[in-house]
Amino acid sequence: MNRHPWAAVAFAAAVAVSSLAAHWAAPRPLFAQLVPEIGYVHPAGSQPGTTVDVMLGGYDWSPDMQLFAHDPRIKLELAGSPTPVLVPDPPYWFGAKARGPAWPLPREFPARLTVPADVPPGIVRWQAANANGASPVGFLHVGGGTHVVEDVSRVVPARPDSPRLDAAAAGLPGAGLVGTGLAGAGPQRLPSLPVAISGRIQRIEEVDRYAFHVPTAGPVTVTLVARQIGSPLHGMIQVHDAAGRVVLDVADTQGTDLQATFAAEAGVNYTLSLHDLDFAGDRSYVYRLLLSAEPRVVAAFPAAGKRGATQSIEFFGWGIATGAAKLETVKRDVAIPSDASETFEYRWDTPIGRTAPWKLAVADTVDLVEPAEGRGLALPQLPASVTGSLGLPYDADTYTVTLEKNSQWRIVAEARAVGSPIDVELSILGPDGKELMTQDDAPTTTDATLLFKAPADGAYRIVVAEKAGANHGRAGFYRLRVAPETPGFTGSAPATVNLPLGGKAKLTIPVVRAGGFADPIAISLSALPAGVKPLGELVIAKGKNDLAIELECAADAPAQAALAQVTATATIDGQTHVKKLGQVLVATTLKPRFKLTPEGLDDVRKVQRGSTFLAPLLVERLDGFADPIVLEMTSKQQRHRQGLASGEFTIEPGATRIEYPIFVPEWMETTKTSRMIVNGTTRVPDPQGNVRTLVQRMELRIGVLPQGALLKVTHAAVEPVVAAGGEVEIPILVSRAPELREPVRVDIRPADGAHPADGTFASPALTIVAGKPTLNAAAASPERLDAVPLELPAGQDAARLKVRVPADTTHRGQREWIIRASTLRDGRWPVVSEATLVIEVR
């Protein structure tokens, strides 16, 4: 049963209604199953040396998923049954914003994440696969202080007159959510810093709030990790002191996440608020929020140290000299280990404690530093590396180099790679001043790289420019490297390959040659799935830049996936070079067994709001397949509006036509059509007898145009006030269409009852008793109201709902509740209406 409140109502009574002859006589081509995609992890990470329970949000997943962490030390294991497809929770966008793209609809899978103590902090890649194929790469975060998970019970509805957004100001249903603390008591209180909060902005207009105490004056750093782990959240963060003054106000307008530091006073309580830039929200808006009270470096001059040497480096940052909550500079003699690899973490003691670790790049030469008063400098000797800064918006530095004709150079401008927040652009100008090459962003980064061959002898100018229009001061530093292009190569591997049983697929390995290297490159594959083998010679031929490897899968192989390693080997200047090009998830897949098509071929049907629509679907069964098929909403919908919902529905064996129940909420706008696409799933054995789940997406869409409602409930109460242990009567009025002849049931539930920790929804549902659907009462809530449900027979439209507040309630102040009226049409299909009621408990 789908756990969305409307889908729960609509689907408990859903049954197949007919079985007809097949509709297509001619044979049709097979269609590939729906490849799973990764949505999110919540909590979105953990600390080294811990095991935590998480929920994996998957798009078009099946219950028999395989999980793969790219770091072999980390374990990610399924730990229970998945939820049904989850529809975004109310409130919804209305008006112009409602025309935006639909949020994907996940299923959530309980899992266990184990991170050993030797895993370094950072971003971890992972993937998933089933018998339909392999997913793209997903991400989770490791590191931070004490692990804290957001308390979702503290997210309560905002007042209906909230002025923040048009939807709230208009009093639209369910508009406005604010993390104001349990029962409105305040933000979630955090333990002593450092802490790492795992949370999410689950609904539109939601604001998460956290309170923390700073016992000692000094810098406090706030780091948001969201975009780096695939979250759509563009964070906006404010920190207020106890007097309500704003001490930090930052926004992630570039989609690169946030890190900012403010000056904290001793003994002061602070409140941090976090929301999306557009006040959007969804289950996929996960984040990790790191808070630490320690000195923090923001720049180093130079940005790299020489391997095996002791080098004087000037650091710039918060409290790094005296521990004071201000920007300071300090010079340190840093001993770089001779065995250091590409980076080296450095920290030192200050009067208030150790600094946060800072990663220095490691090189075999000494970096230059741009003069403080200069706009670049001449680089008389090459190769050379220099650290400079672009502190003003659209600032630029120019460096002069003398190059010989036909000499080849690798010119790299690094900012993000060395811990700087700026976005750099790299250009080279010829002796005549004309621009010869330019690059803004290299693949997968905002840093820039040029591979340049000098067309003539002469003096060339290299320009490093800031392109984002940001003002970072000395923190806006960069590292420029100019070196001859030496013979060699780089390469990569694709994230996935999907290979049908008994079939073939291409695995293409691209390489980039440098410095004139043109010799053959041998490729090897390890850890392929059982029954999979490469065909032909695995060598990138001399002068070629890629190899298309043909993979073949045995017809009797199991349907499974494996994370294969791609390795390249070449001889360069008499030396053997071995490079790991990456990991590729290879999945062997089963063929489709059926095809789904809506009857009417993408027609749009008019449907009353608050009622159930029976959408006719046709089933084409392939190769004699006659087993049951379970329908569910597909994850990537098109024109899916304002909570249109359905749930799991079983097509009986052999059926070729069914009517699929879809519930149309009463708040849906009548000016917009909405579409529904469903998946069909079935379980079949692979050649080795392993039962696997196939997922097939329906062709075309089911169209719905909402019309006026059949049922409407209202109340005459205006924010009643009641004491704990007291009672209040709510006057109820029900309007219904003549065709609704069944009694109308009226009950009450919390407006935020859809968010228990387990993700289920506290809402009425349907059960079938002696063949007749009946409506259940609302599920219990920790913030419950005791009310005897009303039964209004045909002809009765008014009644009084008696509500009692338990004496032991923890709720005080104002709280929204939902009055729900529900009945059945034709004795089977739910019709529902709701109204919001605000009750103040004293």
mmCIF file of N, CA, C and O in Angstrom, residues 63 148 298 359 393 465 469 483 505 519 636 720 745 750 782:
data_model
loop_
_atom_site.group_PDB
_atom_site.id
_atom_site.type_symbol
_atom_site.label_atom_id
_atom_site.label_comp_id
_atom_site.label_asym_id
_atom_site.label_seq_id
_atom_site.Cartn_x
_atom_site.Cartn_y
_atom_site.Cartn_z
ATOM 1 N N PRO A 63 13.191 -4.377 -5.114
ATOM 2 C CA PRO A 63 13.617 -4.830 -3.779
ATOM 3 C C PRO A 63 14.919 -5.622 -3.775
ATOM 4 O O PRO A 63 15.507 -5.811 -2.705
ATOM 5 N N VAL A 148 24.912 14.166 14.427
ATOM 6 C CA VAL A 148 23.570 14.531 14.881
ATOM 7 C C VAL A 148 22.621 14.396 13.697
ATOM 8 O O VAL A 148 22.932 14.881 12.602
ATOM 9 N N VAL A 298 42.205 30.083 5.389
ATOM 10 C CA VAL A 298 41.450 30.276 4.157
ATOM 11 C C VAL A 298 42.344 30.452 2.940
ATOM 12 O O VAL A 298 41.878 30.404 1.804
ATOM 13 N N LYS A 359 45.047 21.608 3.709
ATOM 14 C CA LYS A 359 45.747 20.780 2.738
ATOM 15 C C LYS A 359 46.638 21.640 1.858
ATOM 16 O O LYS A 359 46.148 22.499 1.120
ATOM 17 N N PRO A 393 36.075 41.456 -7.724
ATOM 18 C CA PRO A 393 35.266 40.870 -8.800
ATOM 19 C C PRO A 393 35.906 41.102 -10.168
ATOM 20 O O PRO A 393 36.354 42.210 -10.486
ATOM 21 N N ALA A 465 42.033 35.001 -14.653
ATOM 22 C CA ALA A 465 40.956 35.958 -14.329
ATOM 23 C C ALA A 465 39.899 35.311 -13.452
ATOM 24 O O ALA A 465 39.660 34.100 -13.523
ATOM 25 N N GLY A 469 32.518 37.155 -10.479
ATOM 26 C CA GLY A 469 32.120 38.456 -9.947
ATOM 27 C C GLY A 469 32.063 38.484 -8.437
ATOM 28 O O GLY A 469 31.288 39.247 -7.850
ATOM 29 N N ALA A 483 54.449 24.121 -17.195
ATOM 30 C CA ALA A 483 55.475 23.081 -17.300
ATOM 31 C C ALA A 483 55.442 22.489 -18.700
ATOM 32 O O ALA A 483 54.388 22.481 -19.362
ATOM 33 N N ALA A 505 27.806 -5.821 -25.601
ATOM 34 C CA ALA A 505 27.742 -4.380 -25.351
ATOM 35 C C ALA A 505 29.137 -3.808 -25.483
ATOM 36 O O ALA A 505 30.138 -4.519 -25.323
ATOM 37 N N ASP A 519 52.580 5.652 -28.562
ATOM 38 C CA ASP A 519 52.736 4.196 -28.574
ATOM 39 C C ASP A 519 51.469 3.492 -28.079
ATOM 40 O O ASP A 519 50.581 4.116 -27.471
ATOM 41 N N LYS A 636 10.403 9.239 -12.694
ATOM 42 C CA LYS A 636 10.579 10.459 -13.474
ATOM 43 C C LYS A 636 9.292 10.738 -14.258
ATOM 44 O O LYS A 636 9.097 10.251 -15.364
ATOM 45 N N PRO A 720 -10.090 28.164 17.865
ATOM 46 C CA PRO A 720 -10.578 27.939 19.236
ATOM 47 C C PRO A 720 -9.419 27.786 20.206
ATOM 48 O O PRO A 720 -8.347 27.302 19.853
ATOM 49 N N ARG A 745 -17.830 10.292 6.507
ATOM 50 C CA ARG A 745 -17.135 10.179 7.793
ATOM 51 C C ARG A 745 -16.269 11.424 7.980
ATOM 52 O O ARG A 745 -15.556 11.849 7.060
ATOM 53 N N PRO A 750 -3.352 15.406 12.853
ATOM 54 C CA PRO A 750 -2.362 16.497 12.837
ATOM 55 C C PRO A 750 -2.027 16.913 11.408
ATOM 56 O O PRO A 750 -1.941 16.076 10.505
ATOM 57 N N PRO A 782 1.728 11.367 18.663
ATOM 58 C CA PRO A 782 2.169 11.857 19.969
ATOM 59 C C PRO A 782 1.494 13.164 20.358
ATOM 60 O O PRO A 782 1.322 13.444 21.514
#
